[in-house]
Amino acid sequence: MITIITDAPENVAAFNATGNVTKEDFENLVIPYVKSKVEQFDELNYLLYLDTDLSNFTMGAWLQDALLG
């Protein structure tokens, strides 16, 4: 699961990954939130804090993360 880190600076799209992380986490939360930050600030400052084992990322989640980069 991915959640937004709400106490990050306003110009940073910051997320916390815990437990199982899926492609849908990126499609439904990360990508729309990142797009809104880019529209607002014309740049991307991105933080993904991994508070889970890397084996908890599905292949789809890895692909979405790679495409975002």
mmCIF file of N, CA and C in Angstrom:
data_model
loop_
_atom_site.group_PDB
_atom_site.id
_atom_site.type_symbol
_atom_site.label_atom_id
_atom_site.label_comp_id
_atom_site.label_asym_id
_atom_site.label_seq_id
_atom_site.Cartn_x
_atom_site.Cartn_y
_atom_site.Cartn_z
ATOM 1 N N MET A 1 0.845 -1.168 0.000
ATOM 2 C CA MET A 1 0.000 0.000 0.000
ATOM 3 C C MET A 1 0.897 1.239 0.000
ATOM 4 N N ILE A 2 0.470 2.232 -0.705
ATOM 5 C CA ILE A 2 1.187 3.501 -0.748
ATOM 6 C C ILE A 2 0.272 4.584 -0.204
ATOM 7 N N THR A 3 0.834 5.426 0.653
ATOM 8 C CA THR A 3 0.094 6.572 1.176
ATOM 9 C C THR A 3 0.918 7.833 0.938
ATOM 10 N N ILE A 4 0.233 8.968 0.916
ATOM 11 C CA ILE A 4 0.890 10.262 0.745
ATOM 12 C C ILE A 4 1.473 10.698 2.083
ATOM 13 N N ILE A 5 2.699 11.174 2.067
ATOM 14 C CA ILE A 5 3.316 11.768 3.254
ATOM 15 C C ILE A 5 2.874 13.233 3.275
ATOM 16 N N THR A 6 2.004 13.554 4.208
ATOM 17 C CA THR A 6 1.360 14.868 4.204
ATOM 18 C C THR A 6 2.217 15.992 4.772
ATOM 19 N N ASP A 7 3.261 15.667 5.530
ATOM 20 C CA ASP A 7 4.068 16.736 6.114
ATOM 21 C C ASP A 7 5.332 17.047 5.312
ATOM 22 N N ALA A 8 5.373 16.611 4.059
ATOM 23 C CA ALA A 8 6.486 16.946 3.162
ATOM 24 C C ALA A 8 6.295 18.383 2.662
ATOM 25 N N PRO A 9 7.370 19.011 2.198
ATOM 26 C CA PRO A 9 7.224 20.348 1.603
ATOM 27 C C PRO A 9 6.186 20.332 0.476
ATOM 28 N N GLU A 10 5.547 21.459 0.268
ATOM 29 C CA GLU A 10 4.448 21.558 -0.695
ATOM 30 C C GLU A 10 4.858 21.175 -2.115
ATOM 31 N N ASN A 11 6.114 21.406 -2.481
ATOM 32 C CA ASN A 11 6.560 21.127 -3.847
ATOM 33 C C ASN A 11 7.116 19.712 -4.017
ATOM 34 N N VAL A 12 6.879 18.827 -3.049
ATOM 35 C CA VAL A 12 7.382 17.453 -3.099
ATOM 36 C C VAL A 12 6.215 16.475 -3.116
ATOM 37 N N ALA A 13 6.254 15.556 -4.058
ATOM 38 C CA ALA A 13 5.311 14.434 -4.086
ATOM 39 C C ALA A 13 5.961 13.320 -3.275
ATOM 40 N N ALA A 14 5.523 13.155 -2.022
ATOM 41 C CA ALA A 14 6.176 12.226 -1.104
ATOM 42 C C ALA A 14 5.213 11.108 -0.716
ATOM 43 N N PHE A 15 5.729 9.883 -0.742
ATOM 44 C CA PHE A 15 4.902 8.711 -0.496
ATOM 45 C C PHE A 15 5.601 7.750 0.451
ATOM 46 N N ASN A 16 4.789 6.971 1.163
ATOM 47 C CA ASN A 16 5.275 5.929 2.055
ATOM 48 C C ASN A 16 4.726 4.596 1.549
ATOM 49 N N ALA A 17 5.614 3.650 1.296
ATOM 50 C CA ALA A 17 5.208 2.320 0.823
ATOM 51 C C ALA A 17 5.311 1.341 1.979
ATOM 52 N N THR A 18 4.191 0.676 2.298
ATOM 53 C CA THR A 18 4.158 -0.333 3.354
ATOM 54 C C THR A 18 3.427 -1.566 2.835
ATOM 55 N N GLY A 19 3.728 -2.704 3.421
ATOM 56 C CA GLY A 19 3.035 -3.936 3.035
ATOM 57 C C GLY A 19 3.211 -4.239 1.565
ATOM 58 N N ASN A 20 2.166 -4.762 0.951
ATOM 59 C CA ASN A 20 2.194 -5.090 -0.478
ATOM 60 C C ASN A 20 1.931 -3.848 -1.311
ATOM 61 N N VAL A 21 2.747 -3.643 -2.326
ATOM 62 C CA VAL A 21 2.631 -2.494 -3.214
ATOM 63 C C VAL A 21 2.284 -3.007 -4.599
ATOM 64 N N THR A 22 1.217 -2.463 -5.189
ATOM 65 C CA THR A 22 0.708 -2.957 -6.470
ATOM 66 C C THR A 22 0.727 -1.876 -7.548
ATOM 67 N N LYS A 23 0.509 -2.332 -8.753
ATOM 68 C CA LYS A 23 0.378 -1.435 -9.904
ATOM 69 C C LYS A 23 -0.746 -0.434 -9.670
ATOM 70 N N GLU A 24 -1.828 -0.885 -9.053
ATOM 71 C CA GLU A 24 -2.977 -0.013 -8.796
ATOM 72 C C GLU A 24 -2.628 1.121 -7.828
ATOM 73 N N ASP A 25 -1.717 0.864 -6.896
ATOM 74 C CA ASP A 25 -1.271 1.938 -6.000
ATOM 75 C C ASP A 25 -0.683 3.088 -6.811
ATOM 76 N N PHE A 26 0.091 2.751 -7.820
ATOM 77 C CA PHE A 26 0.690 3.783 -8.670
ATOM 78 C C PHE A 26 -0.358 4.433 -9.566
ATOM 79 N N GLU A 27 -1.205 3.618 -10.185
ATOM 80 C CA GLU A 27 -2.200 4.151 -11.120
ATOM 81 C C GLU A 27 -3.246 5.030 -10.423
ATOM 82 N N ASN A 28 -3.655 4.654 -9.222
ATOM 83 C CA ASN A 28 -4.758 5.348 -8.556
ATOM 84 C C ASN A 28 -4.323 6.466 -7.620
ATOM 85 N N LEU A 29 -3.081 6.434 -7.164
ATOM 86 C CA LEU A 29 -2.646 7.448 -6.204
ATOM 87 C C LEU A 29 -1.385 8.194 -6.652
ATOM 88 N N VAL A 30 -0.320 7.463 -6.904
ATOM 89 C CA VAL A 30 0.973 8.095 -7.151
ATOM 90 C C VAL A 30 0.967 8.928 -8.433
ATOM 91 N N ILE A 31 0.588 8.334 -9.531
ATOM 92 C CA ILE A 31 0.668 9.044 -10.817
ATOM 93 C C ILE A 31 -0.231 10.284 -10.843
ATOM 94 N N PRO A 32 -1.504 10.195 -10.422
ATOM 95 C CA PRO A 32 -2.313 11.424 -10.406
ATOM 96 C C PRO A 32 -1.753 12.505 -9.484
ATOM 97 N N TYR A 33 -1.231 12.102 -8.336
ATOM 98 C CA TYR A 33 -0.677 13.077 -7.394
ATOM 99 C C TYR A 33 0.582 13.727 -7.962
ATOM 100 N N VAL A 34 1.448 12.926 -8.559
ATOM 101 C CA VAL A 34 2.661 13.460 -9.185
ATOM 102 C C VAL A 34 2.290 14.429 -10.310
ATOM 103 N N LYS A 35 1.334 14.047 -11.146
ATOM 104 C CA LYS A 35 0.907 14.933 -12.236
ATOM 105 C C LYS A 35 0.406 16.269 -11.701
ATOM 106 N N SER A 36 -0.334 16.244 -10.598
ATOM 107 C CA SER A 36 -0.841 17.500 -10.033
ATOM 108 C C SER A 36 0.303 18.373 -9.519
ATOM 109 N N LYS A 37 1.336 17.759 -8.938
ATOM 110 C CA LYS A 37 2.492 18.525 -8.463
ATOM 111 C C LYS A 37 3.274 19.123 -9.629
ATOM 112 N N VAL A 38 3.436 18.360 -10.704
ATOM 113 C CA VAL A 38 4.148 18.871 -11.882
ATOM 114 C C VAL A 38 3.373 20.041 -12.487
ATOM 115 N N GLU A 39 2.054 19.913 -12.585
ATOM 116 C CA GLU A 39 1.238 21.015 -13.115
ATOM 117 C C GLU A 39 1.352 22.258 -12.241
ATOM 118 N N GLN A 40 1.423 22.067 -10.946
ATOM 119 C CA GLN A 40 1.473 23.184 -10.018
ATOM 120 C C GLN A 40 2.846 23.843 -9.962
ATOM 121 N N PHE A 41 3.930 23.039 -10.024
ATOM 122 C CA PHE A 41 5.277 23.570 -9.796
ATOM 123 C C PHE A 41 6.201 23.478 -11.009
ATOM 124 N N ASP A 42 5.749 22.900 -12.120
ATOM 125 C CA ASP A 42 6.542 22.754 -13.347
ATOM 126 C C ASP A 42 7.808 21.925 -13.169
ATOM 127 N N GLU A 43 7.865 21.105 -12.146
ATOM 128 C CA GLU A 43 8.995 20.208 -11.940
ATOM 129 C C GLU A 43 8.546 19.075 -11.031
ATOM 130 N N LEU A 44 9.401 18.080 -10.916
ATOM 131 C CA LEU A 44 9.068 16.935 -10.070
ATOM 132 C C LEU A 44 10.112 16.773 -8.979
ATOM 133 N N ASN A 45 9.669 16.873 -7.748
ATOM 134 C CA ASN A 45 10.452 16.518 -6.575
ATOM 135 C C ASN A 45 9.715 15.330 -5.970
ATOM 136 N N TYR A 46 10.328 14.154 -6.030
ATOM 137 C CA TYR A 46 9.649 12.891 -5.747
ATOM 138 C C TYR A 46 10.386 12.128 -4.658
ATOM 139 N N LEU A 47 9.634 11.655 -3.668
ATOM 140 C CA LEU A 47 10.206 10.845 -2.599
ATOM 141 C C LEU A 47 9.320 9.626 -2.391
ATOM 142 N N LEU A 48 9.917 8.446 -2.432
ATOM 143 C CA LEU A 48 9.201 7.206 -2.128
ATOM 144 C C LEU A 48 9.955 6.527 -0.996
ATOM 145 N N TYR A 49 9.406 6.608 0.214
ATOM 146 C CA TYR A 49 10.013 5.996 1.388
ATOM 147 C C TYR A 49 9.565 4.542 1.451
ATOM 148 N N LEU A 50 10.506 3.624 1.346
ATOM 149 C CA LEU A 50 10.194 2.197 1.355
ATOM 150 C C LEU A 50 10.238 1.681 2.787
ATOM 151 N N ASP A 51 9.064 1.454 3.344
ATOM 152 C CA ASP A 51 8.934 0.913 4.688
ATOM 153 C C ASP A 51 8.399 -0.515 4.591
ATOM 154 N N THR A 52 8.896 -1.231 3.572
ATOM 155 C CA THR A 52 8.497 -2.599 3.298
ATOM 156 C C THR A 52 9.632 -3.304 2.576
ATOM 157 N N ASP A 53 9.595 -4.597 2.545
ATOM 158 C CA ASP A 53 10.594 -5.370 1.825
ATOM 159 C C ASP A 53 10.370 -5.228 0.320
ATOM 160 N N LEU A 54 11.425 -5.150 -0.433
ATOM 161 C CA LEU A 54 11.295 -4.992 -1.890
ATOM 162 C C LEU A 54 10.524 -6.147 -2.531
ATOM 163 N N SER A 55 10.534 -7.295 -1.911
ATOM 164 C CA SER A 55 9.789 -8.433 -2.470
ATOM 165 C C SER A 55 8.277 -8.227 -2.385
ATOM 166 N N ASN A 56 7.824 -7.214 -1.654
ATOM 167 C CA ASN A 56 6.393 -6.922 -1.558
ATOM 168 C C ASN A 56 5.882 -6.067 -2.718
ATOM 169 N N PHE A 57 6.770 -5.657 -3.612
ATOM 170 C CA PHE A 57 6.360 -4.913 -4.813
ATOM 171 C C PHE A 57 5.993 -5.923 -5.899
ATOM 172 N N THR A 58 4.817 -5.763 -6.501
ATOM 173 C CA THR A 58 4.468 -6.615 -7.628
ATOM 174 C C THR A 58 5.242 -6.152 -8.859
ATOM 175 N N MET A 59 5.313 -6.997 -9.872
ATOM 176 C CA MET A 59 6.002 -6.614 -11.109
ATOM 177 C C MET A 59 5.349 -5.373 -11.714
ATOM 178 N N GLY A 60 4.036 -5.302 -11.667
ATOM 179 C CA GLY A 60 3.333 -4.131 -12.188
ATOM 180 C C GLY A 60 3.711 -2.865 -11.445
ATOM 181 N N ALA A 61 3.910 -2.967 -10.132
ATOM 182 C CA ALA A 61 4.329 -1.803 -9.349
ATOM 183 C C ALA A 61 5.717 -1.344 -9.769
ATOM 184 N N TRP A 62 6.639 -2.292 -9.982
ATOM 185 C CA TRP A 62 7.979 -1.934 -10.425
ATOM 186 C C TRP A 62 7.943 -1.256 -11.779
ATOM 187 N N LEU A 63 7.117 -1.763 -12.686
ATOM 188 C CA LEU A 63 7.012 -1.167 -14.015
ATOM 189 C C LEU A 63 6.453 0.251 -13.939
ATOM 190 N N GLN A 64 5.432 0.453 -13.121
ATOM 191 C CA GLN A 64 4.847 1.800 -12.983
ATOM 192 C C GLN A 64 5.868 2.757 -12.376
ATOM 193 N N ASP A 65 6.628 2.305 -11.400
ATOM 194 C CA ASP A 65 7.645 3.148 -10.787
ATOM 195 C C ASP A 65 8.725 3.506 -11.809
ATOM 196 N N ALA A 66 9.132 2.535 -12.607
ATOM 197 C CA ALA A 66 10.147 2.797 -13.632
ATOM 198 C C ALA A 66 9.628 3.781 -14.685
ATOM 199 N N LEU A 67 8.375 3.637 -15.086
ATOM 200 C CA LEU A 67 7.798 4.547 -16.071
ATOM 201 C C LEU A 67 7.662 5.948 -15.522
ATOM 202 N N LEU A 68 7.400 6.057 -14.238
ATOM 203 C CA LEU A 68 7.283 7.370 -13.613
ATOM 204 C C LEU A 68 8.607 8.101 -13.621
ATOM 205 N N GLY A 69 9.687 7.349 -13.426
ATOM 206 C CA GLY A 69 11.023 7.963 -13.402
ATOM 207 C C GLY A 69 11.402 8.461 -14.756
#
